[in-house]
PDB file of C-alpha atoms in Angstrom:
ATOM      1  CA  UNK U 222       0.000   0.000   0.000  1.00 51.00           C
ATOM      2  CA  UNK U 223       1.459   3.256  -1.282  1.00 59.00           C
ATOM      3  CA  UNK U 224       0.190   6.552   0.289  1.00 74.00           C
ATOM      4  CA  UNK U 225       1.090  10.190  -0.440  1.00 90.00           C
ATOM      5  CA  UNK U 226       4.871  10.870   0.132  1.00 93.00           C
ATOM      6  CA  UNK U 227       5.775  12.100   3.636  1.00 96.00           C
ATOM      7  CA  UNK U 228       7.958  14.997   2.847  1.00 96.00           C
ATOM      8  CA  UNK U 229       7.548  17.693   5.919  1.00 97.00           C
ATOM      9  CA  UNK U 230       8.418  17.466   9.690  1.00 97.00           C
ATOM     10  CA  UNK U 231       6.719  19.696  12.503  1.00 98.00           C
ATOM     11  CA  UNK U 232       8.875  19.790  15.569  1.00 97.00           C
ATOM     12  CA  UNK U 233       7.195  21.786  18.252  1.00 96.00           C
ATOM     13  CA  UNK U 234      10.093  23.867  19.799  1.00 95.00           C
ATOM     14  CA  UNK U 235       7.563  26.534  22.130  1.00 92.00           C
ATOM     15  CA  UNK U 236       7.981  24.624  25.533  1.00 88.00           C
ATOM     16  CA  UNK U 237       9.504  26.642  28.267  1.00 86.00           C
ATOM     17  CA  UNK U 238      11.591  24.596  29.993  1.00 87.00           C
ATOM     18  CA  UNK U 239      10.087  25.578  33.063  1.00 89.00           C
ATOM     19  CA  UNK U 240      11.691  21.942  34.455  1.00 92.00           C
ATOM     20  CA  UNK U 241      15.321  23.111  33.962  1.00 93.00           C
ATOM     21  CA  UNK U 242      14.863  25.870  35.533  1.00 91.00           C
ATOM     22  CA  UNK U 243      17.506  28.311  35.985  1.00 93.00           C
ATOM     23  CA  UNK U 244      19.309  26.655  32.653  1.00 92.00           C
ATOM     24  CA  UNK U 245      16.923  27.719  30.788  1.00 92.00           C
ATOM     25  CA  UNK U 246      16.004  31.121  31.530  1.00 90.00           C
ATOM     26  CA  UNK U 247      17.682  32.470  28.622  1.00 89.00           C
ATOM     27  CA  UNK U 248      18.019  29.184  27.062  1.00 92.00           C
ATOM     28  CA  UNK U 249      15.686  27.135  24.623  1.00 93.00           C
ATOM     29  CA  UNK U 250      15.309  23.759  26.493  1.00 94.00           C
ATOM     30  CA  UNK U 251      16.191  22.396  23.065  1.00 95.00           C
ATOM     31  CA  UNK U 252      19.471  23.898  22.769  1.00 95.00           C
ATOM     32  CA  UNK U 253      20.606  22.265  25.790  1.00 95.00           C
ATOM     33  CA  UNK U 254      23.528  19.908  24.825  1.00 96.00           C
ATOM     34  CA  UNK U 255      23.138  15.805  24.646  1.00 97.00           C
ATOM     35  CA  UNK U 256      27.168  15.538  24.783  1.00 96.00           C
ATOM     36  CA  UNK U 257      27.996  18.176  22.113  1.00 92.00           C
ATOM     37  CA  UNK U 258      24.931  18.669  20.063  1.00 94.00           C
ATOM     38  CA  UNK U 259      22.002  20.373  21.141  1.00 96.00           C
ATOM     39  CA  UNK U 260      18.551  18.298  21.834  1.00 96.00           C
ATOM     40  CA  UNK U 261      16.791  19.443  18.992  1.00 96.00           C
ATOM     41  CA  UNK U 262      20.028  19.022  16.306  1.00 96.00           C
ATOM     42  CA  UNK U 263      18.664  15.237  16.992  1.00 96.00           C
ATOM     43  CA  UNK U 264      15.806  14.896  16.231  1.00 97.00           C
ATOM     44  CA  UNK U 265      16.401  17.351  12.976  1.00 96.00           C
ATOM     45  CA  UNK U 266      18.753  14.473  12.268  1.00 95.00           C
ATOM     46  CA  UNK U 267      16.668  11.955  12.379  1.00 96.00           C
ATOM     47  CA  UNK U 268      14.564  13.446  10.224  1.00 96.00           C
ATOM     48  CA  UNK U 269      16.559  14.055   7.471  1.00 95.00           C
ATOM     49  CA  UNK U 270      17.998  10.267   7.994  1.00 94.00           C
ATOM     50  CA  UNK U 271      14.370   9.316   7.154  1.00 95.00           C
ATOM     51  CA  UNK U 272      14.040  10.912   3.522  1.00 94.00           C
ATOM     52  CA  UNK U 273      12.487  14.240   4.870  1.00 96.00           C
ATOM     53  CA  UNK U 274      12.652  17.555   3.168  1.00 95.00           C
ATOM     54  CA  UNK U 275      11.322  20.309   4.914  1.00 96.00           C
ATOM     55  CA  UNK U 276      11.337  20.495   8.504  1.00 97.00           C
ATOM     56  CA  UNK U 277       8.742  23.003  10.539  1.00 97.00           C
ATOM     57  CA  UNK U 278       9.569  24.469  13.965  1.00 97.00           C
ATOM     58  CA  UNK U 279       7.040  25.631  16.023  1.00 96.00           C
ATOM     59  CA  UNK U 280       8.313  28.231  17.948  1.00 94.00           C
ATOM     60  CA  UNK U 281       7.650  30.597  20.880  1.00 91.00           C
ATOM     61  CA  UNK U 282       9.689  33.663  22.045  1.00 86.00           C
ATOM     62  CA  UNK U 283      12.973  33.593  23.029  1.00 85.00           C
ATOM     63  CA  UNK U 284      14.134  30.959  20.863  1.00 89.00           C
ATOM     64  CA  UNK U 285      15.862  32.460  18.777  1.00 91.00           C
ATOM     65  CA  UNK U 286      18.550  30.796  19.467  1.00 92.00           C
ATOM     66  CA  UNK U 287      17.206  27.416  17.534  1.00 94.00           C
ATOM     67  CA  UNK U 288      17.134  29.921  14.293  1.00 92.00           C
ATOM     68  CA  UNK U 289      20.794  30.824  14.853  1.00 92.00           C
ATOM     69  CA  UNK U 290      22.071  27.644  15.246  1.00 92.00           C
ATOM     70  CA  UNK U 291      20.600  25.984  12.037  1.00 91.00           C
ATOM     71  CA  UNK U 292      21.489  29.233  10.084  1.00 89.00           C
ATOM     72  CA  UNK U 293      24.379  30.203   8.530  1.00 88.00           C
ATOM     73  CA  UNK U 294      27.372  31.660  10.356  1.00 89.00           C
ATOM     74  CA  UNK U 295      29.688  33.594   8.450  1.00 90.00           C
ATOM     75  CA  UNK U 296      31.790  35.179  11.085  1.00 92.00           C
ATOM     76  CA  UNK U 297      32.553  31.248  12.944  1.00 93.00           C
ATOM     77  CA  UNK U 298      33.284  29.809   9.871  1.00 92.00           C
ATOM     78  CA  UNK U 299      35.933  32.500   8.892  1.00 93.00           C
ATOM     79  CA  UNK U 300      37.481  32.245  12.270  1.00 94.00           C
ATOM     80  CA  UNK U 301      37.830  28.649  11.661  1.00 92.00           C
ATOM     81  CA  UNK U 302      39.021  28.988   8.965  1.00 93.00           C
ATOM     82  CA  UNK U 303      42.139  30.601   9.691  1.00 92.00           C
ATOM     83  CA  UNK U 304      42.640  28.490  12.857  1.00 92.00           C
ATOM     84  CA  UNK U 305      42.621  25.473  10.506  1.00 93.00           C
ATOM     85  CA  UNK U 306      39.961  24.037  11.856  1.00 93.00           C
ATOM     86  CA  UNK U 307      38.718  22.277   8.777  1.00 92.00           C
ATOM     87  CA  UNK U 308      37.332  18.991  11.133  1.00 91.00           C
ATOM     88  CA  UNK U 309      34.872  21.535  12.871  1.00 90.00           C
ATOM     89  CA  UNK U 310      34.347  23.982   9.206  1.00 92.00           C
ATOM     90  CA  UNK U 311      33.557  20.301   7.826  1.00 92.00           C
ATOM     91  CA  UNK U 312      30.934  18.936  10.821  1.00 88.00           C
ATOM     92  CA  UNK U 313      29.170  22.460  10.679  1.00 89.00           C
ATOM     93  CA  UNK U 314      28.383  22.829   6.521  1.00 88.00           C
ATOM     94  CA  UNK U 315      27.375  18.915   7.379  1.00 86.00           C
ATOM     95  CA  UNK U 316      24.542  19.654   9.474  1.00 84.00           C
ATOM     96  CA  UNK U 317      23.591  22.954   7.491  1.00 85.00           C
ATOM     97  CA  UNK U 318      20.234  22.454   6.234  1.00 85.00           C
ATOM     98  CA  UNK U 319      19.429  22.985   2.290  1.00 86.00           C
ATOM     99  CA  UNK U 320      18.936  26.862   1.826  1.00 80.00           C
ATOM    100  CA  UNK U 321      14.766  27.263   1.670  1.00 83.00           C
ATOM    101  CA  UNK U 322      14.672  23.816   4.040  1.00 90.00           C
ATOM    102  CA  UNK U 323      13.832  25.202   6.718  1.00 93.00           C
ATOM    103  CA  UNK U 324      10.690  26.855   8.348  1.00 94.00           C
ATOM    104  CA  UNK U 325       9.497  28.487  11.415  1.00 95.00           C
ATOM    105  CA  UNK U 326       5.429  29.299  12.915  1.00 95.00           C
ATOM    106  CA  UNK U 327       4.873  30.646  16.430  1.00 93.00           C
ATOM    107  CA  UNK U 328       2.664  28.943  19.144  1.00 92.00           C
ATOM    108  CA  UNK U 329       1.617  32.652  20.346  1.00 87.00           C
ATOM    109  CA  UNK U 330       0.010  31.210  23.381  1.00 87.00           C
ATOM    110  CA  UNK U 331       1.376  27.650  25.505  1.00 83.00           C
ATOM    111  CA  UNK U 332      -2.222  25.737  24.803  1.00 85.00           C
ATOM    112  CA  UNK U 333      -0.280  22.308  24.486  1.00 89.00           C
ATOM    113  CA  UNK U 334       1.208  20.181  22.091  1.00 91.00           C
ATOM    114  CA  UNK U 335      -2.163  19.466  19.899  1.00 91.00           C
ATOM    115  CA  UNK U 336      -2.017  23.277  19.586  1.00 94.00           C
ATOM    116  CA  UNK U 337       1.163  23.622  18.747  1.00 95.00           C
ATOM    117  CA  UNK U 338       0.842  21.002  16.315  1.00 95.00           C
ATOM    118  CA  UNK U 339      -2.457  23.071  14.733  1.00 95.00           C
ATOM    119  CA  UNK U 340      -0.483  26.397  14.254  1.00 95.00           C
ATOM    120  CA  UNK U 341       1.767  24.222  11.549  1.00 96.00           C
ATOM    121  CA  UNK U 342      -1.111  23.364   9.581  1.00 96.00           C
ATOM    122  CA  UNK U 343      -0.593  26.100   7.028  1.00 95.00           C
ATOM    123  CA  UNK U 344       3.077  25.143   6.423  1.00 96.00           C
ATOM    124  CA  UNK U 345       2.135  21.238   6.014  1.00 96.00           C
ATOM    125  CA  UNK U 346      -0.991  22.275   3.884  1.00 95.00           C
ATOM    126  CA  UNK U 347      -3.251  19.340   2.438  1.00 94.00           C
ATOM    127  CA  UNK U 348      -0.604  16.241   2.841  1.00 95.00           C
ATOM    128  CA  UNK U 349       0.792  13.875   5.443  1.00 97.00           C
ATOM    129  CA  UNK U 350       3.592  14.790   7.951  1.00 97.00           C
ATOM    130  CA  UNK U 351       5.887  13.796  10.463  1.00 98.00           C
ATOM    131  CA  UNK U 352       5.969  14.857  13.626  1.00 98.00           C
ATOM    132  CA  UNK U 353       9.064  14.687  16.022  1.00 98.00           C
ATOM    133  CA  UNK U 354       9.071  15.775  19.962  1.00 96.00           C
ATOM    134  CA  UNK U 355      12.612  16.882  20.285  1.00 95.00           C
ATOM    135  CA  UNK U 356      13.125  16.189  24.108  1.00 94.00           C
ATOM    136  CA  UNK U 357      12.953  12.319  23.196  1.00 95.00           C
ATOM    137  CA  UNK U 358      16.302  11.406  22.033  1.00 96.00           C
ATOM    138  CA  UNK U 359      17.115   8.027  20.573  1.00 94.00           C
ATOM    139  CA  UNK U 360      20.026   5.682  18.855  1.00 92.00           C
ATOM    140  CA  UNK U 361      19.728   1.983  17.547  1.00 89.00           C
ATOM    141  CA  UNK U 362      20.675   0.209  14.324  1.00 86.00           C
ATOM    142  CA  UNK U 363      18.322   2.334  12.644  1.00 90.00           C
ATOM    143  CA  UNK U 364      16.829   6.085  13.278  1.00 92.00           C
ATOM    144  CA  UNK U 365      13.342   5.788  14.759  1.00 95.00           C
ATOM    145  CA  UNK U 366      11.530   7.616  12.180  1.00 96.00           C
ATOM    146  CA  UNK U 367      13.619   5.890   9.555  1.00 96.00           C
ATOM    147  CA  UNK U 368      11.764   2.876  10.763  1.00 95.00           C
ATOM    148  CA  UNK U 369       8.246   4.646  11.306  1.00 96.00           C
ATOM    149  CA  UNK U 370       8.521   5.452   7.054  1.00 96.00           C
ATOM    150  CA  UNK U 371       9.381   1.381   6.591  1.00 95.00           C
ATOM    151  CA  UNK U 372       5.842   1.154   7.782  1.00 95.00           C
ATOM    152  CA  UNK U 373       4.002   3.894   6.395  1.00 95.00           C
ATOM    153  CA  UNK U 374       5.128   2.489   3.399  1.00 94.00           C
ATOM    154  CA  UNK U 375       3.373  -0.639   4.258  1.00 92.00           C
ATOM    155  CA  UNK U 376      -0.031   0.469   4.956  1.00 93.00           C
ATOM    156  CA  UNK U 377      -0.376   4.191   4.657  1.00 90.00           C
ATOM    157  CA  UNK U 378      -2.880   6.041   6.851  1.00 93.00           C
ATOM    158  CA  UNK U 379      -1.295   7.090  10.378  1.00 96.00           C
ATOM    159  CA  UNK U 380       1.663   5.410  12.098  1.00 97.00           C
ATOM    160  CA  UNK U 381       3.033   5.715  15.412  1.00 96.00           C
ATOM    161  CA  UNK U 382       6.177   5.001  17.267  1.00 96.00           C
ATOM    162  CA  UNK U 383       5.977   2.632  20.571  1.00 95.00           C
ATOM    163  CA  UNK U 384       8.614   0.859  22.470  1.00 93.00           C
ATOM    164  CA  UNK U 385       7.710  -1.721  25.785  1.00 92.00           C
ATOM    165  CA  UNK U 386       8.033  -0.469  29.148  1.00 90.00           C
ATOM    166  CA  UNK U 387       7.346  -2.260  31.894  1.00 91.00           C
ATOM    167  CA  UNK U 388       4.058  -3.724  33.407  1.00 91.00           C
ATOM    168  CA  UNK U 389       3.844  -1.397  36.522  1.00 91.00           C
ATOM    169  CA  UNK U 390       5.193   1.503  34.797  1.00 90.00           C
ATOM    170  CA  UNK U 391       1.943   1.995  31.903  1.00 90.00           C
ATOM    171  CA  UNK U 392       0.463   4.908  34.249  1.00 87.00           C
ATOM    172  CA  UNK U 393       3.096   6.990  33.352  1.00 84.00           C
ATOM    173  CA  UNK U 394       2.535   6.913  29.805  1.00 84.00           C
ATOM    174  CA  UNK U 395       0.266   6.860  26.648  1.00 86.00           C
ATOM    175  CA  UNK U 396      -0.030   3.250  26.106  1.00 90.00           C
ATOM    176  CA  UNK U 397      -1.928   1.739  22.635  1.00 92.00           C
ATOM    177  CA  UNK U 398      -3.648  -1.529  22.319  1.00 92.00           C
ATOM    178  CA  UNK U 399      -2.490  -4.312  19.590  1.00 93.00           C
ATOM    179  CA  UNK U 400      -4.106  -5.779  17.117  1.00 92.00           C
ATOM    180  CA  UNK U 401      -3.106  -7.746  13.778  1.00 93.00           C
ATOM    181  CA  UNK U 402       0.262  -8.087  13.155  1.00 92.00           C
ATOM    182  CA  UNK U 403       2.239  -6.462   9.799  1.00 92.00           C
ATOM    183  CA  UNK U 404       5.703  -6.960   8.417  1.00 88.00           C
ATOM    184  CA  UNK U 405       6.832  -3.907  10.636  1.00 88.00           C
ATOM    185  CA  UNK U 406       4.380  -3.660  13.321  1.00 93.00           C
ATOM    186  CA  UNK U 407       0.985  -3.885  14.562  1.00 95.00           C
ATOM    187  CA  UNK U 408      -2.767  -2.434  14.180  1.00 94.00           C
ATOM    188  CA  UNK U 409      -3.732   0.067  16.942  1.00 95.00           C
ATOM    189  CA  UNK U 410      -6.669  -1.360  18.466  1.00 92.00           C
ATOM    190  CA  UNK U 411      -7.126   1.757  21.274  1.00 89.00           C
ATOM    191  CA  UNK U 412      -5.481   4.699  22.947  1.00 88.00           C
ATOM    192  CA  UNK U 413      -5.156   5.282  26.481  1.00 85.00           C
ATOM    193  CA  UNK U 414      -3.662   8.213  28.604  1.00 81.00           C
ATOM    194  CA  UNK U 415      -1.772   6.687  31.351  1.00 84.00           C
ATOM    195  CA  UNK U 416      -3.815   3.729  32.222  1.00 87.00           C
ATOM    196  CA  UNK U 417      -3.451   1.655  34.909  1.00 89.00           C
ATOM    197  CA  UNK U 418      -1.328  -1.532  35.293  1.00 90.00           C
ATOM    198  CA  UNK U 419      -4.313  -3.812  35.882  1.00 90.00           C
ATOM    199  CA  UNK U 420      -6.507  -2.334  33.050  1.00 90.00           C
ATOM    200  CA  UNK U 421      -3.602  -1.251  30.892  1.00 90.00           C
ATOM    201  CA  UNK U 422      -4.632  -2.913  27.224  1.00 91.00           C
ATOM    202  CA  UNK U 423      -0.634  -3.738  26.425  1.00 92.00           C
ATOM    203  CA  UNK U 424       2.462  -2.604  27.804  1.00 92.00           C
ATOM    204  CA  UNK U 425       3.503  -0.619  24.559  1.00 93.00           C
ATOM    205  CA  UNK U 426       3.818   3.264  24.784  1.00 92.00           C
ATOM    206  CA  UNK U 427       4.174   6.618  22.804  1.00 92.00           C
ATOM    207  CA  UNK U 428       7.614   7.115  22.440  1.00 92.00           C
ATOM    208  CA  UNK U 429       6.977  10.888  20.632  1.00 93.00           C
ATOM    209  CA  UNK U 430       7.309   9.815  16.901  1.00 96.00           C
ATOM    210  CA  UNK U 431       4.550  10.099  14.059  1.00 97.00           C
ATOM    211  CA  UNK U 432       3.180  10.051  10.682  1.00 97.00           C
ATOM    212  CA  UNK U 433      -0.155  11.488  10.982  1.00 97.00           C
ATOM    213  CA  UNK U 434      -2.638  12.445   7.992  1.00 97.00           C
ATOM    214  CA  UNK U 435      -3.335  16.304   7.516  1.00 96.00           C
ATOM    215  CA  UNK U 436      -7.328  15.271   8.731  1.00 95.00           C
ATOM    216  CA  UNK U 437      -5.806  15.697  11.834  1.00 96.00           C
ATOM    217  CA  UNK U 438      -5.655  19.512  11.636  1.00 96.00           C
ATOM    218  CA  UNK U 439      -9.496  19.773  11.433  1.00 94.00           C
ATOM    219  CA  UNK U 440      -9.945  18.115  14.406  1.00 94.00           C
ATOM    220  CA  UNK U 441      -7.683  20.127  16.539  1.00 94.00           C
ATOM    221  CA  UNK U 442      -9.560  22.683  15.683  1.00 92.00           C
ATOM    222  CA  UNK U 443     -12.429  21.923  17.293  1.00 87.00           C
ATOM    223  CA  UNK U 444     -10.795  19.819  20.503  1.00 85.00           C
ATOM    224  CA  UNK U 445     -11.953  20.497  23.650  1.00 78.00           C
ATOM    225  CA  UNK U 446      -9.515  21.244  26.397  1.00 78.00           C
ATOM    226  CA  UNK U 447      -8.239  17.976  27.847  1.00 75.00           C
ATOM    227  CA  UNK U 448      -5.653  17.132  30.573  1.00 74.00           C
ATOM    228  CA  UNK U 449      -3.732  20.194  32.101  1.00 72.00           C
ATOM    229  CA  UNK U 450      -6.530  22.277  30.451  1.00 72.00           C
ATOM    230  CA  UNK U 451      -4.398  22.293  27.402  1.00 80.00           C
ATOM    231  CA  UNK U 452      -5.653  20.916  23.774  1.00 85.00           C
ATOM    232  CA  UNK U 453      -4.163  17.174  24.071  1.00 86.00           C
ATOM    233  CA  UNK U 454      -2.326  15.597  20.705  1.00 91.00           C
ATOM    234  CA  UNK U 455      -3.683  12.210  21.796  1.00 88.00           C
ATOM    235  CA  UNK U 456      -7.358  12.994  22.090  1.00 88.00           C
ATOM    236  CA  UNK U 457      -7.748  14.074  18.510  1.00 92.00           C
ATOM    237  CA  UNK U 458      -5.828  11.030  17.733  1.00 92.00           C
ATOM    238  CA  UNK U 459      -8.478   8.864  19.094  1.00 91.00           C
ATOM    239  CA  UNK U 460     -11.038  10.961  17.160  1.00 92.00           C
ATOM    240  CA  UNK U 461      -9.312  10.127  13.974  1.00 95.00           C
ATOM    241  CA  UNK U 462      -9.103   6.578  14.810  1.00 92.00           C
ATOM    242  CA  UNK U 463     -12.323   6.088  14.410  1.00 92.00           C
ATOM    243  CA  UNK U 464     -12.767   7.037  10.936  1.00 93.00           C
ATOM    244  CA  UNK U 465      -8.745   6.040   9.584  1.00 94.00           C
ATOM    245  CA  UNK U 466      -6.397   3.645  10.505  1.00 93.00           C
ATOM    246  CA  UNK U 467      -3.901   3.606  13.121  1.00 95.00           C
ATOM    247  CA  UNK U 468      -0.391   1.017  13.424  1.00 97.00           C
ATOM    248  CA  UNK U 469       2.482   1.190  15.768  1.00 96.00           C
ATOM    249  CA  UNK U 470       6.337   0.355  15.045  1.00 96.00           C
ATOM    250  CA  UNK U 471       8.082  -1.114  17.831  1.00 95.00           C
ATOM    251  CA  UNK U 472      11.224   0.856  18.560  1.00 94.00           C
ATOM    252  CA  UNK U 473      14.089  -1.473  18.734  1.00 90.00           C
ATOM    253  CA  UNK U 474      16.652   1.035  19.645  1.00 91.00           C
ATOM    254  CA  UNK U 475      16.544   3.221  23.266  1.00 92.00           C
ATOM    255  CA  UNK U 476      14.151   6.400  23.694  1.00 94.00           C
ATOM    256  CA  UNK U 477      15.684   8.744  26.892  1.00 95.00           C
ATOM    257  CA  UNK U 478      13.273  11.434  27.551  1.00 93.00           C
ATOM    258  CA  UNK U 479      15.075  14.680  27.629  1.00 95.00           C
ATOM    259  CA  UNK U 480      12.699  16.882  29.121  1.00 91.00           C
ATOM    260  CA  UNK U 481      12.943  15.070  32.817  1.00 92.00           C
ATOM    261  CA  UNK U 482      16.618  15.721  33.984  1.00 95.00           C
ATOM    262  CA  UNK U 483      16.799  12.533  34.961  1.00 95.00           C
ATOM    263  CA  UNK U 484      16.658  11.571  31.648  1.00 95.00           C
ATOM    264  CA  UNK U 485      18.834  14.382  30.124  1.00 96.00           C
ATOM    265  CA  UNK U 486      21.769  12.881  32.378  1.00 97.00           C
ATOM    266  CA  UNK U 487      21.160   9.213  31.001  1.00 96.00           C
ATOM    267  CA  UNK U 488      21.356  10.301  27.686  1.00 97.00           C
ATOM    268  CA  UNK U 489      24.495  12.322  28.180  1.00 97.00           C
ATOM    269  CA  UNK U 490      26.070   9.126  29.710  1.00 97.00           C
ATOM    270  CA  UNK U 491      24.891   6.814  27.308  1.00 96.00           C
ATOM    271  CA  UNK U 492      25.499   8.908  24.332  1.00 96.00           C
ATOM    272  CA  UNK U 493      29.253   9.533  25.627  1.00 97.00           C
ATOM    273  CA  UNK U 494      29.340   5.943  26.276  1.00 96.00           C
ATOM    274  CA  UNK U 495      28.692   5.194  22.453  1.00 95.00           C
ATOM    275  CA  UNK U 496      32.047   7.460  21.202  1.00 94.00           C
ATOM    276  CA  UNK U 497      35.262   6.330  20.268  1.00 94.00           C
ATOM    277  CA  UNK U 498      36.774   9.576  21.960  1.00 94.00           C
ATOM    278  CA  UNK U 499      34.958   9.099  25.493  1.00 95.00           C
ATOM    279  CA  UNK U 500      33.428   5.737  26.169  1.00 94.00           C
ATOM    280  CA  UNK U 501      36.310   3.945  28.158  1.00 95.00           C
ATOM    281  CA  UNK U 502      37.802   7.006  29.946  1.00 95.00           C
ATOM    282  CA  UNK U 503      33.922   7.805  31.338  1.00 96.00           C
ATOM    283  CA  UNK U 504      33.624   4.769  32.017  1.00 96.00           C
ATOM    284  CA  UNK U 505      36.319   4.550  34.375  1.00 94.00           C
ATOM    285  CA  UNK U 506      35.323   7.819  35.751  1.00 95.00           C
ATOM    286  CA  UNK U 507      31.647   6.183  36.408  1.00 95.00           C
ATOM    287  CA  UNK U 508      33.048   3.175  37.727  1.00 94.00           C
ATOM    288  CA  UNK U 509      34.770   5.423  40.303  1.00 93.00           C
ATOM    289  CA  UNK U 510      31.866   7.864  40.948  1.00 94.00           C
ATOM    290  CA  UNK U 511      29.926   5.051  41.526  1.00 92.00           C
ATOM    291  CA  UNK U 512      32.077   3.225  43.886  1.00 90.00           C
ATOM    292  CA  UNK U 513      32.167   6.526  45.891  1.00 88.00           C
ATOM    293  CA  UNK U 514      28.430   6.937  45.826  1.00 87.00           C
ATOM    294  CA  UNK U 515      28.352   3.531  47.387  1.00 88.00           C
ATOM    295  CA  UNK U 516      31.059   4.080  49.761  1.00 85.00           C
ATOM    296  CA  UNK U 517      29.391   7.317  50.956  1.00 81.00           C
ATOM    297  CA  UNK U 518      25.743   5.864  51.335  1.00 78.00           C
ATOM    298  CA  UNK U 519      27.048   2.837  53.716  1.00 76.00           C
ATOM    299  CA  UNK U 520      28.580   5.391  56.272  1.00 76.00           C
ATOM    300  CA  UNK U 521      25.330   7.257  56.049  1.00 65.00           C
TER     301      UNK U 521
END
């Protein structure tokens, strides 16, 4: 089954970091660093790895910093240039998008992410898109959204990224029920905002990826508040389930949440971990933080 090519990618950037507090007081929340790229440079990334074309911030104010970075910078690269610093001129014109790539709304008011998603919907116009939540950060064998477009390919209509988390741990997530089996996934069956354990219909959640069809625009338009008293991604979702077809690709590779710090440290460590240039000496350095940590907690 062959639907219409997925060639645009909203990534809703308007989120103020009101978690990393003071960090990001002048600072988007997505330009905080994952080793030595910012969040967001990720998930961009990932996007492109997937055969996308256009990407579509959603932004708020103060970040203009996310405009900067993925712009050109004349001054840097002549500076570089006569330091000799061709390894750093050479990693910067790589992740310079195409000229006319790149695109940028504003969520004028924080009415949550189905809103945010809704003020793209002139940008995307009358076709399906991508959408990518930057503070989930990922690696595996293959780029999450590389895998999401394996199975939109398959059977069209709306797919969704999922990975497994644990039995007792569905309440803290948006967890989807299975149904038939494809080559690359499964049918979504149901929808469920943090449900718990003993009614939870699979242990399968949102991991922040998806292909969604541009009928989803009409309905957040007309969504009623939800959870937080914010217009809720997931609820016009369900609406659209029941008139097109949902399936989920299970993740193989590792999701970290970068919007929870606790998460923004694990992905620092495990991303480091990963690198030629800084896996064994941090991991000596853990080993001994660790051991410290344990030394420390015995005496208290």
């Amino acid at each position: 089954m062959h639907g219409k090519p997925v060639r645009k990618a909203v990534i809703p950037v308007a989120g103020h970091g009101t978690r990393f507090l003071p960090a990001t007081k002048a600072m988007p929340k997505e330009m905080l660093t994952v080793v030595d790229r910012p969040v967001v440079q990720y998930a961009v990334d990932e996007a492109i790895e997937a055969g996308i074309e256009t990407i579509i911030f959603v932004t708020s104010r103060n970040k203009s910093a996310i405009e900067d970075h993925f712009d050109t910078a004349p001054d840097l690269m002549a500076t570089l240039a006569r330091s000799g610093k061709t390894a750093q001129i050479a990693q910067l014109e790589k992740m310079q998008p195409v000229a006319g790539s790149v695109s940028y709304t504003r969520q004028q008011v924080p009415l949550g992410l189905g809103h945010a998603v809704w003020c793209a919907r002139e940008l995307v116009g009358d076709e399906p898109f991508a959408l990518l939540l930057p503070d989930m950060v990922s690696f595996g064998a293959q780029g999450c959204m590389a895998g999401l477009m394996d199975l939109y390919h398959e059977v069209a209509g709306n797919v969704i990224a999922v990975e497994e988390c644990a039995p007792h741990e569905t309440s803290s997530y948006g967890i989807v029920g299975m149904g038939a089996t494809v080559r690359n996934g499964f049918a979504v069956t149901d929808m469920v905002e943090k449900p718990d354990p003993a009614v939870a219909p699979s242990c399968y959640y949102l991991n922040g990826r998806y292909i969604l069809q541009p009928d989803i625009f009409e309905l957040l338009a007309s969504q009623e508040r939800g959870a937080g008293n914010e217009i809720q991604l997931t609820d016009s979702m369900q609406r659209l389930a029941a008139t097109q077809p949902f399936h989920a690709h299970p993740y193989a590779g590792r999701t970290f949440d970068c919007g929870s710090k606790q998460g923004f440290i694990e992905a620092n460590v495990a991303f480091a971990l990963r690198r030629s240039d800084l896996g064994a000496p941090l991991a000596k350095s853990l080993a001994a933080l660790l051991d410290d940590h344990r030394s420390r907690a015995e005496i208290a």
